[in-house]
Coordinates of N, CA and C in Angstrom, one line a residue:
M184 N 13.1 -27.6 -5.5 CA 12.6 -28.4 -6.4 C 12.1 -29.5 -5.8
K185 N 10.9 -29.8 -6.4 CA 10.6 -30.9 -5.4 C 10.0 -31.8 -6.6
A186 N 9.8 -33.4 -6.5 CA 9.1 -34.0 -7.3 C 8.5 -35.4 -6.7
I187 N 7.6 -35.9 -7.0 CA 7.0 -37.2 -6.8 C 7.0 -38.3 -7.8
L188 N 7.7 -39.2 -8.1 CA 7.7 -40.4 -9.0 C 6.9 -41.5 -8.7
Q189 N 6.3 -42.1 -9.6 CA 5.4 -43.2 -9.1 C 5.7 -44.0 -10.6
R190 N 6.3 -45.1 -10.2 CA 6.8 -46.2 -11.4 C 5.1 -46.6 -11.7
V191 N 4.9 -46.6 -13.0 CA 3.5 -47.3 -13.5 C 3.5 -47.9 -14.5
A192 N 2.7 -48.7 -14.8 CA 2.3 -49.5 -15.8 C 1.8 -48.6 -17.2
S193 N 1.0 -47.4 -16.7 CA 0.4 -46.7 -17.3 C 0.2 -45.6 -16.9
A194 N -0.4 -44.5 -17.5 CA -0.7 -43.1 -16.6 C -1.3 -42.3 -17.7
S195 N -2.3 -41.4 -17.4 CA -2.8 -40.4 -18.3 C -3.2 -39.3 -17.6
V196 N -3.5 -38.2 -18.6 CA -3.5 -36.7 -18.1 C -4.9 -36.1 -18.8
S197 N -6.0 -35.9 -18.4 CA -7.0 -35.3 -19.3 C -7.4 -33.9 -18.5
V198 N -7.9 -33.4 -19.4 CA -8.8 -31.8 -19.1 C -10.0 -31.7 -19.8
D199 N -11.0 -31.5 -18.8 CA -12.3 -31.4 -19.4 C -12.7 -32.4 -20.4
Q200 N -12.4 -33.3 -19.9 CA -12.9 -34.7 -20.0 C -12.2 -34.9 -21.6
Q201 N -11.2 -34.2 -22.0 CA -10.5 -34.9 -22.9 C -9.1 -34.8 -22.8
L202 N -8.7 -36.1 -23.2 CA -7.3 -36.8 -22.9 C -6.4 -35.9 -23.7
V203 N -5.3 -35.4 -23.0 CA -4.4 -34.6 -23.3 C -3.0 -35.7 -23.6
S204 N -2.6 -36.6 -22.5 CA -1.5 -37.3 -22.7 C -1.7 -38.7 -22.2
S205 N -0.7 -39.5 -22.5 CA -0.9 -40.9 -21.8 C 0.6 -41.6 -22.0
I206 N 0.9 -42.3 -21.0 CA 2.0 -43.2 -21.3 C 1.7 -44.7 -21.3
G207 N 2.5 -45.7 -21.3 CA 2.6 -46.9 -21.2 C 3.8 -47.3 -19.9
R208 N 4.1 -47.9 -19.6 CA 5.1 -48.4 -18.6 C 6.1 -47.4 -18.6
G209 N 6.4 -46.8 -17.4 CA 7.5 -45.6 -17.2 C 6.9 -45.3 -15.7
V210 N 7.1 -43.5 -16.0 CA 7.2 -43.1 -14.4 C 6.4 -41.6 -14.7
L211 N 5.6 -41.7 -13.5 CA 4.5 -40.2 -13.7 C 5.1 -39.3 -13.0
V212 N 5.8 -38.1 -13.0 CA 6.2 -37.2 -12.4 C 5.5 -35.9 -12.0
F213 N 5.3 -35.7 -10.6 CA 4.7 -35.0 -10.2 C 5.9 -33.8 -9.8
A214 N 5.6 -32.7 -10.4 CA 6.9 -31.6 -10.1 C 6.6 -30.6 -9.6
A215 N 7.2 -29.8 -8.7 CA 7.0 -28.3 -8.4 C 8.1 -27.8 -8.0
V216 N 7.9 -26.6 -8.8 CA 9.3 -25.3 -8.5 C 9.3 -24.3 -7.5
A217 N 10.3 -23.9 -6.9 CA 10.3 -22.9 -6.2 C 10.7 -21.4 -6.9
P218 N 10.5 -20.4 -6.3 CA 11.2 -19.1 -6.6 C 12.6 -19.0 -6.9
S219 N 13.4 -20.0 -5.7 CA 15.0 -19.9 -6.0 C 15.3 -21.0 -6.9
D220 N 14.7 -21.6 -7.5 CA 15.1 -22.5 -8.5 C 16.0 -22.2 -9.6
T221 N 17.1 -22.6 -10.0 CA 17.6 -22.2 -11.3 C 18.1 -23.4 -12.1
A222 N 18.9 -23.0 -13.3 CA 19.2 -24.1 -14.2 C 19.7 -25.2 -13.7
K223 N 20.5 -25.0 -12.9 CA 21.2 -26.1 -11.7 C 20.2 -27.1 -11.1
E224 N 19.2 -26.4 -10.4 CA 18.1 -27.6 -10.1 C 17.1 -28.0 -10.8
I225 N 17.1 -27.1 -12.3 CA 16.1 -27.8 -13.2 C 16.8 -29.2 -13.7
E226 N 18.3 -28.9 -14.4 CA 18.8 -30.0 -14.6 C 19.2 -31.2 -13.4
S227 N 19.3 -30.6 -12.7 CA 19.7 -32.3 -11.5 C 18.5 -32.9 -11.2
M228 N 17.3 -32.1 -11.2 CA 15.7 -32.9 -11.1 C 15.7 -33.7 -12.4
A229 N 15.7 -33.4 -13.5 CA 15.7 -34.0 -14.5 C 16.5 -35.3 -14.5
S230 N 17.8 -35.0 -14.2 CA 19.1 -36.4 -14.5 C 18.4 -37.1 -13.4
K231 N 18.2 -36.8 -12.3 CA 17.2 -38.1 -11.1 C 16.6 -38.6 -11.5
V232 N 15.4 -38.0 -12.5 CA 14.1 -38.7 -13.0 C 14.5 -39.5 -13.8
L233 N 15.4 -39.3 -14.7 CA 15.9 -40.4 -15.6 C 16.6 -41.4 -15.3
K234 N 17.6 -41.3 -13.9 CA 18.4 -42.2 -13.8 C 17.9 -43.2 -12.7
M235 N 16.9 -42.4 -11.8 CA 16.5 -43.0 -10.4 C 15.9 -44.9 -10.9
K236 N 16.8 -45.6 -10.1 CA 16.5 -47.1 -10.2 C 15.1 -47.2 -9.5
M237 N 14.2 -47.8 -10.4 CA 13.1 -48.1 -10.0 C 12.7 -49.5 -10.3
W238 N 13.2 -50.3 -11.0 CA 13.2 -51.5 -11.9 C 14.0 -52.5 -11.5
P239 N 13.4 -53.5 -11.3 CA 14.5 -54.9 -11.4 C 15.3 -55.1 -12.5
D240 N 16.1 -55.6 -12.2 CA 17.1 -56.1 -13.4 C 16.7 -57.3 -14.1
D241 N 16.8 -58.1 -14.9 CA 16.5 -59.0 -15.8 C 16.7 -60.2 -14.8
S242 N 17.8 -60.4 -13.8 CA 17.6 -61.7 -13.2 C 16.4 -61.3 -11.7
G243 N 15.6 -60.2 -11.7 CA 14.9 -60.1 -10.8 C 15.6 -59.2 -9.7
A244 N 16.8 -58.7 -9.7 CA 17.0 -57.8 -8.5 C 16.6 -56.6 -8.6
N245 N 16.1 -56.3 -7.6 CA 15.3 -54.9 -7.2 C 16.1 -53.6 -7.5
W246 N 15.5 -52.5 -8.0 CA 16.5 -51.4 -7.7 C 17.8 -51.1 -8.9
K247 N 17.4 -51.9 -10.1 CA 18.4 -52.4 -10.6 C 18.4 -51.2 -12.0
K248 N 17.4 -50.8 -12.3 CA 17.4 -50.6 -13.8 C 16.4 -49.0 -13.6
S249 N 16.7 -47.6 -14.5 CA 16.0 -46.7 -14.2 C 14.9 -46.4 -15.6
V250 N 14.6 -45.7 -15.7 CA 13.1 -45.7 -16.7 C 14.1 -45.7 -18.4
S251 N 15.2 -44.8 -18.1 CA 16.2 -45.0 -19.4 C 16.4 -46.0 -19.9
D252 N 16.9 -46.8 -18.3 CA 17.4 -48.1 -19.1 C 16.3 -49.2 -19.4
I253 N 14.9 -49.0 -19.0 CA 13.8 -49.9 -19.6 C 13.4 -49.2 -21.0
G254 N 13.7 -48.3 -21.5 CA 13.2 -47.3 -22.6 C 11.7 -47.2 -22.2
G255 N 11.5 -46.9 -20.8 CA 10.2 -46.4 -20.2 C 9.7 -44.8 -20.9
E256 N 8.4 -44.5 -20.8 CA 8.0 -43.1 -20.9 C 8.0 -42.1 -19.9
V257 N 7.9 -41.0 -20.0 CA 7.6 -40.0 -18.6 C 6.6 -39.1 -18.9
L258 N 6.1 -39.0 -18.0 CA 4.9 -38.5 -18.0 C 5.1 -37.1 -16.8
C259 N 5.0 -36.0 -17.2 CA 5.1 -34.8 -16.4 C 3.9 -34.3 -15.9
V260 N 3.8 -34.0 -14.6 CA 2.4 -33.2 -14.5 C 2.7 -31.8 -13.5
S261 N 2.7 -30.5 -13.8 CA 2.7 -29.5 -12.9 C 1.9 -29.4 -11.5
Q262 N 2.9 -29.7 -10.4 CA 1.9 -29.7 -9.0 C 2.2 -29.1 -7.9
F263 N 2.1 -27.1 -7.8 CA 2.6 -26.9 -6.8 C 2.2 -27.0 -5.3
T264 N 1.3 -27.9 -5.3 CA 0.8 -28.1 -4.0 C 1.9 -28.9 -3.3
L265 N 2.6 -29.4 -4.2 CA 4.0 -30.3 -3.3 C 4.9 -29.6 -2.4
L266 N 4.5 -28.3 -2.8 CA 5.4 -27.5 -2.0 C 4.8 -26.8 -0.8
A267 N 3.7 -27.1 -0.7 CA 2.8 -26.6 0.6 C 3.4 -26.6 2.2
S268 N 3.5 -25.6 2.8 CA 3.7 -25.7 4.2 C 2.3 -26.1 4.8
T269 N 2.4 -27.1 5.6 CA 1.2 -27.3 6.5 C 1.5 -27.2 7.9
K270 N 2.6 -26.2 8.4 CA 3.1 -26.3 9.8 C 2.0 -25.5 10.6
K271 N 1.3 -24.5 10.3 CA 0.4 -23.8 11.0 C -0.8 -24.0 10.6
G272 N -1.5 -24.5 11.6 CA -3.3 -24.4 11.7 C -3.6 -25.6 10.5
S273 N -5.0 -25.4 9.6 CA -5.0 -26.7 8.9 C -5.7 -26.1 7.4
K274 N -4.6 -24.7 7.3 CA -4.7 -24.3 5.8 C -3.4 -24.3 4.9
P275 N -3.7 -24.8 4.1 CA -1.9 -24.8 3.4 C -1.5 -23.6 2.9
D276 N -0.1 -23.1 3.1 CA 0.6 -22.2 2.7 C 1.3 -22.5 1.6
F277 N 1.0 -21.8 0.5 CA 1.6 -22.0 -0.4 C 3.0 -21.1 -1.0
H278 N 3.4 -20.1 -0.9 CA 4.3 -19.4 -0.4 C 5.4 -19.8 -1.1
G279 N 6.1 -21.1 -0.6 CA 7.3 -21.8 -1.1 C 7.2 -22.3 -2.7
A280 N 6.1 -21.9 -3.4 CA 6.2 -22.5 -4.6 C 6.1 -21.0 -5.5
A281 N 6.7 -21.4 -6.5 CA 7.0 -20.2 -7.8 C 5.4 -19.9 -8.4
G282 N 5.1 -18.8 -8.6 CA 3.8 -18.4 -9.2 C 3.9 -17.8 -10.4
G283 N 3.0 -17.8 -11.4 CA 2.5 -17.2 -12.4 C 3.4 -17.6 -13.6
A284 N 3.9 -16.5 -14.3 CA 4.8 -16.7 -15.5 C 6.2 -17.3 -15.1
Q285 N 6.9 -17.1 -13.8 CA 8.1 -17.7 -13.4 C 7.8 -19.1 -13.1
A286 N 6.7 -19.6 -12.6 CA 6.4 -21.0 -12.4 C 6.4 -21.6 -13.8
K287 N 5.3 -21.1 -14.6 CA 5.4 -21.6 -16.0 C 6.9 -21.6 -16.8
F288 N 7.4 -20.9 -16.6 CA 9.0 -21.2 -17.5 C 9.7 -21.9 -17.0
L289 N 9.8 -21.7 -15.5 CA 10.5 -23.0 -14.6 C 10.2 -24.5 -15.2
Y290 N 9.1 -24.4 -14.7 CA 8.0 -26.0 -14.9 C 8.4 -26.5 -16.4
E291 N 8.1 -25.6 -17.3 CA 8.4 -26.0 -18.9 C 10.1 -26.3 -19.3
S292 N 10.6 -25.4 -18.4 CA 12.3 -25.7 -18.7 C 12.4 -27.0 -18.2
F293 N 11.9 -27.6 -17.1 CA 12.3 -29.0 -16.4 C 11.7 -29.8 -17.6
V294 N 10.4 -29.7 -18.0 CA 10.2 -30.6 -19.1 C 11.0 -30.7 -20.3
S295 N 11.2 -29.3 -20.5 CA 12.0 -29.5 -21.7 C 13.6 -30.1 -21.4
K296 N 14.1 -30.0 -20.3 CA 15.4 -30.8 -20.0 C 15.2 -32.3 -20.0
V297 N 13.9 -32.8 -19.4 CA 14.0 -34.0 -19.2 C 13.6 -34.7 -20.6
Q298 N 13.2 -34.1 -21.9 CA 13.1 -34.3 -23.1 C 14.3 -34.1 -24.0
S299 N 15.1 -33.1 -23.5 CA 16.6 -33.4 -24.4 C 17.4 -34.6 -23.8
M300 N 17.3 -34.7 -22.6 CA 18.2 -35.7 -21.9 C 17.9 -36.6 -22.1
Y301 N 16.6 -37.1 -22.7 CA 15.8 -38.3 -23.2 C 15.7 -38.6 -24.5
H302 N 14.5 -39.2 -24.8 CA 14.0 -38.8 -25.9 C 12.7 -38.0 -26.2
A303 N 12.7 -37.3 -26.8 CA 11.5 -36.3 -26.5 C 10.2 -36.9 -26.7
D304 N 10.1 -38.0 -27.8 CA 8.9 -38.4 -28.0 C 8.5 -39.8 -27.2
R305 N 9.3 -39.9 -25.9 CA 8.5 -40.3 -24.7 C 8.5 -39.7 -23.5
V306 N 8.5 -38.4 -23.8 CA 8.3 -37.6 -22.5 C 7.0 -36.9 -23.1
K307 N 5.9 -36.9 -22.1 CA 4.6 -36.3 -22.1 C 4.4 -35.4 -21.1
D308 N 3.2 -34.6 -21.4 CA 3.3 -33.4 -20.3 C 1.6 -33.2 -20.2
G309 N 1.4 -32.4 -19.0 CA 0.2 -32.5 -18.9 C -0.1 -31.1 -19.3
V310 N -1.1 -29.9 -18.6 CA -1.5 -28.8 -19.3 C -1.0 -27.8 -17.8
F311 N -0.1 -26.9 -18.0 CA 0.2 -26.0 -16.7 C -0.9 -25.2 -16.2
Q312 N -1.5 -25.2 -14.8 CA -2.7 -24.3 -14.1 C -3.7 -25.2 -14.7
A313 N -3.6 -26.2 -15.4 CA -5.3 -26.6 -15.3 C -5.5 -27.3 -14.4
M314 N -7.0 -27.7 -14.3 CA -7.6 -28.3 -13.4 C -7.2 -30.2 -14.4
M315 N -6.2 -30.9 -13.7 CA -6.5 -32.1 -14.4 C -6.8 -33.2 -14.0
D316 N -7.2 -34.3 -14.5 CA -7.8 -35.8 -14.4 C -6.4 -36.6 -14.7
V317 N -5.9 -36.9 -13.7 CA -4.6 -37.9 -13.9 C -5.1 -39.2 -13.2
G318 N -5.0 -39.9 -14.3 CA -5.0 -41.5 -13.7 C -4.0 -42.4 -14.1
L319 N -3.7 -43.2 -13.3 CA -2.7 -44.1 -13.4 C -2.9 -45.4 -12.7
V320 N -1.9 -46.5 -13.6 CA -2.0 -48.0 -12.8 C -0.9 -47.9 -12.3
N321 N -0.4 -47.7 -10.7 CA 0.9 -48.0 -9.9 C 1.2 -49.1 -10.5
D322 N 2.6 -49.2 -10.8 CA 3.5 -50.8 -10.9 C 4.1 -51.0 -9.7
G323 N 3.7 -51.7 -8.5 CA 4.7 -51.6 -7.1 C 3.3 -52.0 -6.3
P324 N 2.8 -51.2 -5.4 CA 3.6 -49.6 -5.9 C 4.9 -49.4 -5.3
V325 N 5.3 -48.4 -6.3 CA 6.7 -47.6 -5.9 C 6.5 -46.0 -6.1
T326 N 7.1 -45.5 -5.3 CA 6.7 -44.0 -5.3 C 7.5 -43.7 -4.3
L327 N 8.7 -42.2 -5.1 CA 9.6 -41.8 -4.4 C 9.5 -40.6 -4.8
E328 N 10.0 -39.9 -3.1 CA 9.8 -38.3 -3.3 C 11.2 -37.7 -3.5
L329 N 11.7 -37.0 -4.3 CA 12.7 -36.4 -4.6 C 12.5 -35.1 -4.2
E330 N 13.9 -34.7 -3.9 CA 14.0 -33.0 -3.8 C 15.3 -32.2 -4.3
V331 N 15.7 -31.8 -4.8 CA 16.7 -30.7 -4.9 C 16.4 -28.9 -4.7
N332 N 17.5 -28.6 -3.2 CA 17.1 -27.6 -3.0 C 18.1 -26.5 -3.8
A333 N 17.7 -25.4 -3.8 CA 18.6 -24.3 -3.9 C 19.2 -23.8 -2.9
P334 N 20.4 -23.2 -3.4 CA 21.4 -22.7 -2.0 C 20.4 -21.7 -1.4
K335 N 20.6 -21.3 -0.1 CA 20.1 -20.4 0.8 C 20.6 -18.8 0.5
Q336 N 21.6 -19.0 -0.1 CA 22.3 -17.5 -0.4 C 22.0 -17.1 -1.7
T337 N 22.5 -16.3 -1.9 CA 22.4 -15.7 -3.2 C 22.9 -16.2 -4.1
E338 N 23.0 -16.4 -5.7 CA 23.7 -17.1 -6.3 C 25.0 -16.6 -6.6
K339 N 26.0 -17.7 -6.6 CA 26.9 -17.8 -6.8 C 27.7 -17.0 -8.1
P340 N 28.8 -16.2 -8.3 CA 29.2 -15.6 -9.7 C 29.3 -16.1 -10.6
G341 N 28.6 -15.6 -11.7 CA 28.4 -16.6 -13.1 C 27.2 -17.5 -13.0
E342 N 26.5 -17.7 -11.9 CA 25.3 -18.6 -12.0 C 24.3 -17.7 -12.0
Q343 N 23.4 -18.1 -13.0 CA 22.0 -16.9 -13.2 C 20.8 -17.4 -12.5
K344 N 19.6 -17.1 -12.1 CA 18.7 -18.1 -12.0 C 17.5 -17.7 -13.3
I345 N 16.7 -18.7 -13.1 CA 16.0 -18.5 -14.8 C 14.9 -17.8 -14.4
V346 N 14.8 -16.4 -15.1 CA 13.8 -15.7 -14.9 C 13.1 -15.5 -16.3
P347 N 11.5 -15.8 -16.4 CA 11.0 -15.8 -17.8 C 11.3 -14.3 -18.1
K348 N 11.1 -13.8 -19.4 CA 11.3 -13.0 -20.0 C 10.1 -12.4 -21.0
Q349 N 10.0 -11.1 -20.9 CA 8.5 -11.0 -21.5 C 8.5 -9.7 -22.6
E350 N 8.0 -9.8 -23.8 CA 8.1 -9.1 -24.6 C 7.2 -9.1 -25.6
S351 N 5.9 -8.6 -25.9 CA 5.2 -9.0 -27.0 C 4.6 -10.0 -27.1
G352 N 4.0 -10.9 -25.6 CA 3.8 -11.8 -25.5 C 4.8 -12.9 -26.0
N353 N 6.1 -12.7 -25.7 CA 7.0 -13.5 -25.7 C 8.3 -13.4 -24.6
L354 N 8.3 -14.8 -24.2 CA 9.1 -14.7 -23.1 C 10.9 -14.3 -24.1
S355 N 11.2 -12.8 -23.5 CA 12.4 -12.4 -24.0 C 12.5 -11.0 -23.0
E356 N 11.7 -10.5 -22.1 CA 12.1 -9.4 -21.3 C 12.3 -9.8 -20.2
E357 N 12.5 -9.4 -19.0 CA 12.8 -10.0 -17.6 C 11.3 -9.3 -17.3
L358 N 10.8 -10.3 -16.4 CA 9.8 -10.2 -15.4 C 10.0 -10.1 -14.3
P359 N 9.6 -8.9 -13.6 CA 9.7 -9.1 -11.8 C 9.7 -10.1 -11.1
H360 N 10.4 -10.3 -10.3 CA 10.2 -11.4 -9.2 C 9.2 -11.7 -8.5
P361 N 8.2 -12.2 -8.2 CA 6.9 -12.1 -7.3 C 7.2 -11.3 -6.1
T362 N 8.1 -11.4 -5.5 CA 8.7 -10.4 -4.1 C 8.9 -9.2 -4.3
G363 N 9.2 -9.0 -5.8 CA 9.7 -7.8 -6.3 C 11.3 -7.3 -6.4
E364 N 11.7 -8.4 -5.9 CA 13.4 -8.7 -5.7 C 13.8 -8.3 -7.4
N365 N 15.3 -7.8 -7.3 CA 15.6 -7.9 -8.9 C 16.5 -9.4 -8.7
L366 N 16.5 -10.2 -9.8 CA 16.8 -11.7 -9.6 C 18.0 -11.7 -10.7
M367 N 18.5 -10.4 -11.2 CA 19.5 -10.4 -12.5 C 20.4 -9.2 -12.0

């Protein structure tokens, strides 16, 4: 999982010229999920977003307070393009990003985890897979790149990957992994 954090005075997301979400002082989070991400990566990234020291303390000493410490707001925006590979040629390769229902489930799990670890009413979201207009007033500017990598090997005993489930339009029955692998 990868995220870009921007310290902002304000930020907003609009879709089709309609305001979807907006925040005041806080952090704008562009987040991308990989097919190998598990609940462990989701929780680790949510924790990092909320605990990252991006603001000065009351005496002016830099890098002392987190968004939680200042009572700021969080705006999460899905952005699979963060996981693009640009090693070959001039066309980005997005195979490193989760796709479809799996990506939606993982991303929504991330937003839910941030909400549950903080104050749900202070955590806003964009619209998954929509073409969004993201506006922000950068504070600093301060922009940080965070990465939480899933282990390269198969999961450890007792650890399960987050896999969306489908049953009559609800997430309750296992969906196949995009590569056809059985993840459970």
